[in-house]
PDB file of C-alpha atoms in Angstrom:
ATOM      1  CA  MET H   4     218.011-128.930 -37.223  1.00  0.00           C
ATOM      2  CA  PRO H   5     215.670-129.480 -40.236  1.00  0.00           C
ATOM      3  CA  VAL H   6     213.167-126.471 -40.714  1.00  0.00           C
ATOM      4  CA  TYR H   7     209.893-126.784 -42.409  1.00  0.00           C
ATOM      5  CA  ARG H   8     206.817-124.586 -43.386  1.00  0.00           C
ATOM      6  CA  ASP H   9     203.067-125.914 -43.518  1.00  0.00           C
ATOM      7  CA  GLU H  10     199.512-124.773 -43.156  1.00  0.00           C
ATOM      8  CA  ALA H  11     197.957-125.932 -40.047  1.00  0.00           C
ATOM      9  CA  VAL H  12     194.757-125.705 -38.138  1.00  0.00           C
ATOM     10  CA  VAL H  13     194.954-125.824 -34.259  1.00  0.00           C
ATOM     11  CA  LEU H  14     193.271-128.946 -32.662  1.00  0.00           C
ATOM     12  CA  ARG H  15     194.087-128.390 -28.849  1.00  0.00           C
ATOM     13  CA  THR H  16     196.698-126.907 -26.482  1.00  0.00           C
ATOM     14  CA  HIS H  17     198.206-127.911 -23.222  1.00  0.00           C
ATOM     15  CA  LYS H  18     200.239-125.727 -20.950  1.00  0.00           C
ATOM     16  CA  LEU H  19     203.952-126.288 -20.615  1.00  0.00           C
ATOM     17  CA  GLY H  20     205.989-124.651 -17.749  1.00  0.00           C
ATOM     18  CA  GLU H  21     205.472-121.222 -17.178  1.00  0.00           C
ATOM     19  CA  ALA H  22     205.135-119.635 -20.505  1.00  0.00           C
ATOM     20  CA  ASP H  23     204.955-122.326 -23.241  1.00  0.00           C
ATOM     21  CA  ARG H  24     202.315-124.529 -24.640  1.00  0.00           C
ATOM     22  CA  ILE H  25     202.350-127.693 -26.501  1.00  0.00           C
ATOM     23  CA  VAL H  26     200.269-127.413 -29.782  1.00  0.00           C
ATOM     24  CA  THR H  27     198.539-130.267 -31.472  1.00  0.00           C
ATOM     25  CA  MET H  28     197.783-129.265 -35.096  1.00  0.00           C
ATOM     26  CA  LEU H  29     196.495-131.051 -38.244  1.00  0.00           C
ATOM     27  CA  THR H  30     198.726-129.624 -41.011  1.00  0.00           C
ATOM     28  CA  ARG H  31     198.108-129.829 -44.844  1.00  0.00           C
ATOM     29  CA  GLN H  32     201.263-131.690 -45.760  1.00  0.00           C
ATOM     30  CA  HIS H  33     202.604-133.332 -42.686  1.00  0.00           C
ATOM     31  CA  GLY H  34     199.563-134.875 -40.950  1.00  0.00           C
ATOM     32  CA  LYS H  35     199.096-134.276 -37.209  1.00  0.00           C
ATOM     33  CA  VAL H  36     201.964-132.388 -35.629  1.00  0.00           C
ATOM     34  CA  ARG H  37     202.635-131.787 -31.854  1.00  0.00           C
ATOM     35  CA  ALA H  38     205.043-128.787 -31.165  1.00  0.00           C
ATOM     36  CA  VAL H  39     206.052-126.658 -28.502  1.00  0.00           C
ATOM     37  CA  ALA H  40     205.365-122.883 -28.838  1.00  0.00           C
ATOM     38  CA  LYS H  41     207.695-121.160 -26.648  1.00  0.00           C
ATOM     39  CA  GLY H  42     206.546-117.876 -24.872  1.00  0.00           C
ATOM     40  CA  VAL H  43     203.160-118.064 -26.082  1.00  0.00           C
ATOM     41  CA  ARG H  44     201.480-117.337 -22.761  1.00  0.00           C
ATOM     42  CA  ARG H  45     203.398-114.291 -22.231  1.00  0.00           C
ATOM     43  CA  THR H  46     201.804-110.892 -22.822  1.00  0.00           C
ATOM     44  CA  GLY H  47     204.196-109.892 -25.293  1.00  0.00           C
ATOM     45  CA  SER H  48     203.865-113.003 -27.525  1.00  0.00           C
ATOM     46  CA  LYS H  49     204.095-112.377 -31.187  1.00  0.00           C
ATOM     47  CA  PHE H  50     201.984-115.239 -32.097  1.00  0.00           C
ATOM     48  CA  GLY H  51     200.106-116.585 -29.126  1.00  0.00           C
ATOM     49  CA  SER H  52     196.663-115.703 -30.204  1.00  0.00           C
ATOM     50  CA  ARG H  53     197.365-117.435 -33.782  1.00  0.00           C
ATOM     51  CA  LEU H  54     197.946-120.715 -32.178  1.00  0.00           C
ATOM     52  CA  GLU H  55     194.674-121.172 -30.275  1.00  0.00           C
ATOM     53  CA  PRO H  56     192.100-123.880 -30.940  1.00  0.00           C
ATOM     54  CA  PHE H  57     190.153-123.537 -34.348  1.00  0.00           C
ATOM     55  CA  MET H  58     192.828-121.202 -35.703  1.00  0.00           C
ATOM     56  CA  VAL H  59     194.403-121.736 -39.241  1.00  0.00           C
ATOM     57  CA  ALA H  60     197.871-120.608 -39.534  1.00  0.00           C
ATOM     58  CA  ASP H  61     200.911-120.820 -41.752  1.00  0.00           C
ATOM     59  CA  VAL H  62     203.637-122.152 -39.373  1.00  0.00           C
ATOM     60  CA  GLN H  63     207.387-122.588 -39.664  1.00  0.00           C
ATOM     61  CA  LEU H  64     208.745-125.235 -37.312  1.00  0.00           C
ATOM     62  CA  TYR H  65     211.965-127.052 -36.719  1.00  0.00           C
ATOM     63  CA  GLU H  66     212.073-130.681 -35.876  1.00  0.00           C
ATOM     64  CA  GLY H  67     212.912-131.755 -32.283  1.00  0.00           C
ATOM     65  CA  ARG H  68     213.619-135.139 -30.760  1.00  0.00           C
ATOM     66  CA  SER H  69     210.174-135.610 -29.563  1.00  0.00           C
ATOM     67  CA  LEU H  70     208.351-132.566 -30.029  1.00  0.00           C
ATOM     68  CA  ASP H  71     208.921-129.802 -32.965  1.00  0.00           C
ATOM     69  CA  VAL H  72     209.119-126.338 -32.210  1.00  0.00           C
ATOM     70  CA  VAL H  73     207.135-123.442 -33.542  1.00  0.00           C
ATOM     71  CA  THR H  74     209.118-120.482 -34.680  1.00  0.00           C
ATOM     72  CA  GLN H  75     206.735-118.620 -36.738  1.00  0.00           C
ATOM     73  CA  ALA H  76     203.058-118.394 -37.151  1.00  0.00           C
ATOM     74  CA  GLU H  77     201.060-116.045 -39.421  1.00  0.00           C
ATOM     75  CA  SER H  78     197.151-116.106 -39.437  1.00  0.00           C
ATOM     76  CA  LEU H  79     195.442-117.475 -42.444  1.00  0.00           C
ATOM     77  CA  GLY H  80     192.047-118.096 -40.833  1.00  0.00           C
ATOM     78  CA  SER H  81     190.828-116.243 -37.641  1.00  0.00           C
ATOM     79  CA  TYR H  82     187.802-118.348 -36.761  1.00  0.00           C
ATOM     80  CA  GLY H  83     188.265-118.802 -32.822  1.00  0.00           C
ATOM     81  CA  ALA H  84     186.546-115.575 -31.969  1.00  0.00           C
ATOM     82  CA  ASP H  85     183.484-115.936 -34.229  1.00  0.00           C
ATOM     83  CA  ILE H  86     183.040-119.600 -33.103  1.00  0.00           C
ATOM     84  CA  ALA H  87     183.423-118.972 -29.397  1.00  0.00           C
ATOM     85  CA  ALA H  88     180.813-116.225 -29.520  1.00  0.00           C
ATOM     86  CA  ASP H  89     178.069-118.733 -30.122  1.00  0.00           C
ATOM     87  CA  TYR H  90     177.649-121.701 -27.835  1.00  0.00           C
ATOM     88  CA  ALA H  91     176.266-124.107 -30.451  1.00  0.00           C
ATOM     89  CA  SER H  92     179.054-123.361 -32.776  1.00  0.00           C
ATOM     90  CA  TYR H  93     181.730-123.504 -30.039  1.00  0.00           C
ATOM     91  CA  THR H  94     180.399-127.096 -29.035  1.00  0.00           C
ATOM     92  CA  ALA H  95     180.352-128.295 -32.470  1.00  0.00           C
ATOM     93  CA  ALA H  96     183.790-126.928 -33.386  1.00  0.00           C
ATOM     94  CA  ASN H  97     185.130-128.831 -30.124  1.00  0.00           C
ATOM     95  CA  ALA H  98     183.527-132.168 -31.409  1.00  0.00           C
ATOM     96  CA  MET H  99     185.075-131.416 -34.733  1.00  0.00           C
ATOM     97  CA  VAL H 100     188.628-130.958 -33.704  1.00  0.00           C
ATOM     98  CA  GLU H 101     188.412-134.072 -31.322  1.00  0.00           C
ATOM     99  CA  THR H 102     187.197-136.070 -34.258  1.00  0.00           C
ATOM    100  CA  ALA H 103     190.030-134.936 -36.572  1.00  0.00           C
ATOM    101  CA  ASP H 104     192.528-135.659 -33.703  1.00  0.00           C
ATOM    102  CA  ARG H 105     191.223-139.213 -33.420  1.00  0.00           C
ATOM    103  CA  VAL H 106     190.873-139.854 -37.197  1.00  0.00           C
ATOM    104  CA  THR H 107     194.429-138.495 -38.310  1.00  0.00           C
ATOM    105  CA  GLU H 108     197.952-139.506 -37.644  1.00  0.00           C
ATOM    106  CA  ALA H 109     201.481-138.268 -38.552  1.00  0.00           C
ATOM    107  CA  GLU H 110     201.016-139.228 -42.330  1.00  0.00           C
ATOM    108  CA  SER H 111     199.792-136.485 -44.347  1.00  0.00           C
ATOM    109  CA  SER H 112     195.663-136.288 -44.690  1.00  0.00           C
ATOM    110  CA  LEU H 113     195.016-133.388 -47.147  1.00  0.00           C
ATOM    111  CA  GLN H 114     191.415-134.416 -47.435  1.00  0.00           C
ATOM    112  CA  GLN H 115     190.736-134.340 -43.894  1.00  0.00           C
ATOM    113  CA  TYR H 116     192.685-131.019 -43.455  1.00  0.00           C
ATOM    114  CA  LEU H 117     190.709-129.266 -46.174  1.00  0.00           C
ATOM    115  CA  LEU H 118     187.425-130.860 -44.825  1.00  0.00           C
ATOM    116  CA  LEU H 119     188.252-129.605 -41.274  1.00  0.00           C
ATOM    117  CA  VAL H 120     189.065-125.874 -42.238  1.00  0.00           C
ATOM    118  CA  GLY H 121     185.951-125.579 -44.507  1.00  0.00           C
ATOM    119  CA  ALA H 122     183.804-126.971 -41.558  1.00  0.00           C
ATOM    120  CA  LEU H 123     185.317-124.483 -39.266  1.00  0.00           C
ATOM    121  CA  ARG H 124     185.167-121.482 -41.743  1.00  0.00           C
ATOM    122  CA  SER H 125     181.456-122.452 -42.229  1.00  0.00           C
ATOM    123  CA  LEU H 126     180.761-122.382 -38.697  1.00  0.00           C
ATOM    124  CA  ALA H 127     182.597-119.086 -38.057  1.00  0.00           C
ATOM    125  CA  ARG H 128     180.369-117.491 -41.039  1.00  0.00           C
ATOM    126  CA  ALA H 129     177.287-119.241 -39.778  1.00  0.00           C
ATOM    127  CA  GLU H 130     176.537-120.471 -43.077  1.00  0.00           C
ATOM    128  CA  HIS H 131     174.360-123.362 -41.893  1.00  0.00           C
ATOM    129  CA  GLY H 132     173.145-124.591 -38.515  1.00  0.00           C
ATOM    130  CA  ALA H 133     175.811-125.595 -36.165  1.00  0.00           C
ATOM    131  CA  ALA H 134     174.400-129.002 -35.660  1.00  0.00           C
ATOM    132  CA  LEU H 135     173.759-129.715 -39.589  1.00  0.00           C
ATOM    133  CA  THR H 136     177.385-128.554 -40.088  1.00  0.00           C
ATOM    134  CA  LEU H 137     178.767-130.994 -37.369  1.00  0.00           C
ATOM    135  CA  ASP H 138     176.625-133.891 -38.640  1.00  0.00           C
ATOM    136  CA  SER H 139     177.939-133.498 -42.083  1.00  0.00           C
ATOM    137  CA  TYR H 140     181.485-132.902 -41.094  1.00  0.00           C
ATOM    138  CA  LEU H 141     181.259-136.158 -38.796  1.00  0.00           C
ATOM    139  CA  LEU H 142     179.941-138.289 -41.754  1.00  0.00           C
ATOM    140  CA  ARG H 143     182.431-137.079 -44.076  1.00  0.00           C
ATOM    141  CA  ALA H 144     185.380-137.415 -41.681  1.00  0.00           C
ATOM    142  CA  LEU H 145     184.514-140.957 -41.179  1.00  0.00           C
ATOM    143  CA  SER H 146     184.089-141.851 -44.629  1.00  0.00           C
ATOM    144  CA  LEU H 147     187.545-140.253 -45.458  1.00  0.00           C
ATOM    145  CA  ALA H 148     188.993-142.429 -42.625  1.00  0.00           C
ATOM    146  CA  GLY H 149     187.345-145.798 -44.208  1.00  0.00           C
ATOM    147  CA  TRP H 150     184.042-145.889 -42.506  1.00  0.00           C
ATOM    148  CA  ALA H 151     181.637-144.516 -45.325  1.00  0.00           C
ATOM    149  CA  PRO H 152     178.140-145.346 -44.456  1.00  0.00           C
ATOM    150  CA  SER H 153     175.411-146.392 -46.887  1.00  0.00           C
ATOM    151  CA  PHE H 154     171.949-144.661 -47.061  1.00  0.00           C
ATOM    152  CA  GLN H 155     170.575-146.235 -49.980  1.00  0.00           C
ATOM    153  CA  ASP H 156     171.907-149.912 -50.904  1.00  0.00           C
ATOM    154  CA  CYS H 157     172.231-152.462 -48.411  1.00  0.00           C
ATOM    155  CA  SER H 158     175.575-151.955 -46.527  1.00  0.00           C
ATOM    156  CA  ARG H 159     176.195-155.727 -46.107  1.00  0.00           C
ATOM    157  CA  CYS H 160     175.231-157.356 -49.253  1.00  0.00           C
ATOM    158  CA  GLY H 161     174.811-154.550 -51.590  1.00  0.00           C
ATOM    159  CA  ALA H 162     171.070-155.061 -52.565  1.00  0.00           C
ATOM    160  CA  PRO H 163     169.660-151.892 -54.076  1.00  0.00           C
ATOM    161  CA  GLY H 164     167.719-149.772 -51.959  1.00  0.00           C
ATOM    162  CA  PRO H 165     165.901-147.922 -50.579  1.00  0.00           C
ATOM    163  CA  HIS H 166     165.876-149.676 -47.332  1.00  0.00           C
ATOM    164  CA  SER H 167     164.440-148.490 -44.042  1.00  0.00           C
ATOM    165  CA  SER H 168     166.374-150.546 -41.494  1.00  0.00           C
ATOM    166  CA  LEU H 169     169.439-149.052 -40.177  1.00  0.00           C
ATOM    167  CA  VAL H 170     172.318-150.825 -38.325  1.00  0.00           C
ATOM    168  CA  VAL H 171     175.342-148.486 -37.339  1.00  0.00           C
ATOM    169  CA  GLN H 172     177.314-151.819 -36.611  1.00  0.00           C
ATOM    170  CA  LEU H 173     176.879-152.967 -40.160  1.00  0.00           C
ATOM    171  CA  GLY H 174     177.553-149.551 -41.833  1.00  0.00           C
ATOM    172  CA  GLY H 175     174.373-148.100 -42.807  1.00  0.00           C
ATOM    173  CA  VAL H 176     170.870-149.361 -44.055  1.00  0.00           C
ATOM    174  CA  VAL H 177     170.333-152.921 -44.563  1.00  0.00           C
ATOM    175  CA  CYS H 178     167.926-154.882 -46.670  1.00  0.00           C
ATOM    176  CA  PRO H 179     165.285-157.052 -45.042  1.00  0.00           C
ATOM    177  CA  GLU H 180     167.334-160.385 -45.475  1.00  0.00           C
ATOM    178  CA  CYS H 181     170.465-158.823 -43.782  1.00  0.00           C
ATOM    179  CA  SER H 182     168.380-157.013 -41.162  1.00  0.00           C
ATOM    180  CA  PRO H 183     168.899-158.402 -37.536  1.00  0.00           C
ATOM    181  CA  GLN H 184     165.717-158.856 -35.582  1.00  0.00           C
ATOM    182  CA  GLY H 185     164.638-156.020 -33.706  1.00  0.00           C
ATOM    183  CA  ALA H 186     166.622-153.534 -35.945  1.00  0.00           C
ATOM    184  CA  PRO H 187     165.555-150.001 -35.766  1.00  0.00           C
ATOM    185  CA  LYS H 188     163.837-148.427 -38.878  1.00  0.00           C
ATOM    186  CA  LEU H 189     164.009-145.048 -40.026  1.00  0.00           C
ATOM    187  CA  ASP H 190     161.618-142.954 -42.009  1.00  0.00           C
ATOM    188  CA  SER H 191     162.334-141.986 -45.598  1.00  0.00           C
ATOM    189  CA  GLU H 192     162.816-138.312 -44.602  1.00  0.00           C
ATOM    190  CA  THR H 193     165.684-139.013 -42.028  1.00  0.00           C
ATOM    191  CA  ILE H 194     167.417-141.243 -44.412  1.00  0.00           C
ATOM    192  CA  ALA H 195     167.194-138.618 -47.161  1.00  0.00           C
ATOM    193  CA  LEU H 196     168.724-136.033 -44.706  1.00  0.00           C
ATOM    194  CA  LEU H 197     171.562-138.304 -43.770  1.00  0.00           C
ATOM    195  CA  ALA H 198     172.310-138.914 -47.279  1.00  0.00           C
ATOM    196  CA  SER H 199     172.154-134.986 -48.033  1.00  0.00           C
ATOM    197  CA  LEU H 200     174.468-134.362 -45.083  1.00  0.00           C
ATOM    198  CA  LEU H 201     176.978-137.070 -46.323  1.00  0.00           C
ATOM    199  CA  THR H 202     177.008-135.584 -49.881  1.00  0.00           C
ATOM    200  CA  GLY H 203     176.775-131.723 -48.914  1.00  0.00           C
ATOM    201  CA  ASP H 204     173.381-131.314 -50.631  1.00  0.00           C
ATOM    202  CA  TRP H 205     172.600-128.151 -48.066  1.00  0.00           C
ATOM    203  CA  VAL H 206     169.509-127.213 -50.147  1.00  0.00           C
ATOM    204  CA  ALA H 207     167.842-130.406 -49.244  1.00  0.00           C
ATOM    205  CA  ALA H 208     169.403-130.678 -45.603  1.00  0.00           C
ATOM    206  CA  GLU H 209     168.145-127.215 -44.683  1.00  0.00           C
ATOM    207  CA  ALA H 210     164.705-128.212 -45.868  1.00  0.00           C
ATOM    208  CA  ALA H 211     164.206-130.790 -43.200  1.00  0.00           C
ATOM    209  CA  ASP H 212     162.214-130.189 -40.195  1.00  0.00           C
ATOM    210  CA  ASP H 213     163.474-130.241 -36.617  1.00  0.00           C
ATOM    211  CA  ALA H 214     162.250-133.613 -35.734  1.00  0.00           C
ATOM    212  CA  THR H 215     164.033-135.110 -38.868  1.00  0.00           C
ATOM    213  CA  ARG H 216     167.223-133.263 -38.081  1.00  0.00           C
ATOM    214  CA  SER H 217     167.220-134.657 -34.432  1.00  0.00           C
ATOM    215  CA  LYS H 218     166.535-138.284 -35.462  1.00  0.00           C
ATOM    216  CA  ALA H 219     169.630-137.799 -37.998  1.00  0.00           C
ATOM    217  CA  SER H 220     171.826-136.272 -35.293  1.00  0.00           C
ATOM    218  CA  GLY H 221     170.999-139.242 -33.129  1.00  0.00           C
ATOM    219  CA  VAL H 222     172.113-141.582 -35.875  1.00  0.00           C
ATOM    220  CA  VAL H 223     175.264-139.746 -36.692  1.00  0.00           C
ATOM    221  CA  ALA H 224     176.201-139.664 -32.886  1.00  0.00           C
ATOM    222  CA  ALA H 225     175.748-143.389 -32.810  1.00  0.00           C
ATOM    223  CA  TYR H 226     177.631-144.126 -35.924  1.00  0.00           C
ATOM    224  CA  THR H 227     180.679-141.731 -34.894  1.00  0.00           C
ATOM    225  CA  GLN H 228     180.649-143.227 -31.324  1.00  0.00           C
ATOM    226  CA  TRP H 229     180.616-146.955 -32.740  1.00  0.00           C
ATOM    227  CA  HIS H 230     183.584-146.468 -35.258  1.00  0.00           C
ATOM    228  CA  LEU H 231     185.765-144.284 -32.919  1.00  0.00           C
ATOM    229  CA  GLU H 232     185.389-147.081 -30.301  1.00  0.00           C
ATOM    230  CA  ARG H 233     185.964-144.633 -27.360  1.00  0.00           C
ATOM    231  CA  GLY H 234     183.330-141.924 -27.009  1.00  0.00           C
ATOM    232  CA  LEU H 235     183.883-138.358 -28.105  1.00  0.00           C
ATOM    233  CA  ARG H 236     183.789-136.275 -24.896  1.00  0.00           C
ATOM    234  CA  SER H 237     182.951-133.132 -26.472  1.00  0.00           C
ATOM    235  CA  LEU H 238     179.919-134.675 -28.350  1.00  0.00           C
ATOM    236  CA  GLN H 239     178.183-135.125 -25.044  1.00  0.00           C
ATOM    237  CA  HIS H 240     178.021-131.199 -24.732  1.00  0.00           C
ATOM    238  CA  VAL H 241     176.651-131.037 -28.151  1.00  0.00           C
ATOM    239  CA  GLN H 242     173.971-133.492 -27.313  1.00  0.00           C
ATOM    240  CA  HIS H 243     173.115-131.810 -24.047  1.00  0.00           C
ATOM    241  CA  ASP H 244     172.701-128.550 -26.077  1.00  0.00           C
ATOM    242  CA  ARG H 245     170.395-129.871 -28.346  1.00  0.00           C
ATOM    243  CA  ARG H 246     168.212-131.477 -25.712  1.00  0.00           C
ATOM    244  CA  ALA H 247     168.346-128.003 -23.917  1.00  0.00           C
ATOM    245  CA  GLY H 248     167.189-126.329 -27.043  1.00  0.00           C
ATOM    246  CA  ALA H 249     164.396-128.872 -27.799  1.00  0.00           C
TER     247      ALA H 249
END
């Protein structure tokens, strides 16, 4: 059977039989792949720990009829332990991998792969706040999937901004002429933070106060839930954690 190698980040795993697992991975060249990792639940498994969620590995697989089979796995990024050690990072990472699972398919998606690996690495290293990292990831992942929001010009007619009304169903801020009656309005600081998260301007993003970050997170969550149609289960835990820390 054909054998191939690729870099992969583990999105999720499921038990199979007594000792095996089904591993769902986002790969660098082959898109999303579901494969069987045989014997990984045994104590003496050579690569069981390398195929846990949030881990990045160089994997060798051979093609099966319905599921591919992992034959080798070498660690490239051991982010799982550091992420799991911090609850905010752990819940954020779960929301990230669930989103990646939803917006990617079998075809190659190099940008989505690099975005996810970079976000998980940032979480593991605690480079930025977990909530900010997650919100930035969600906006960028949705943009790559074809749902890029507008936080400057009107998302409906293109009228130059800035605009204060935001309608997630229309793709971002809208001008007064396009704004539905009763559309919520956002302050300029929240809109600026959303724009910074989308472009990766971390200096500006980290300068925002807690109230502004909370408002921006609400917008990102609503935007994500709308475009993915079915809600992200893991995002509910992130939102609960934010409320607990408020």
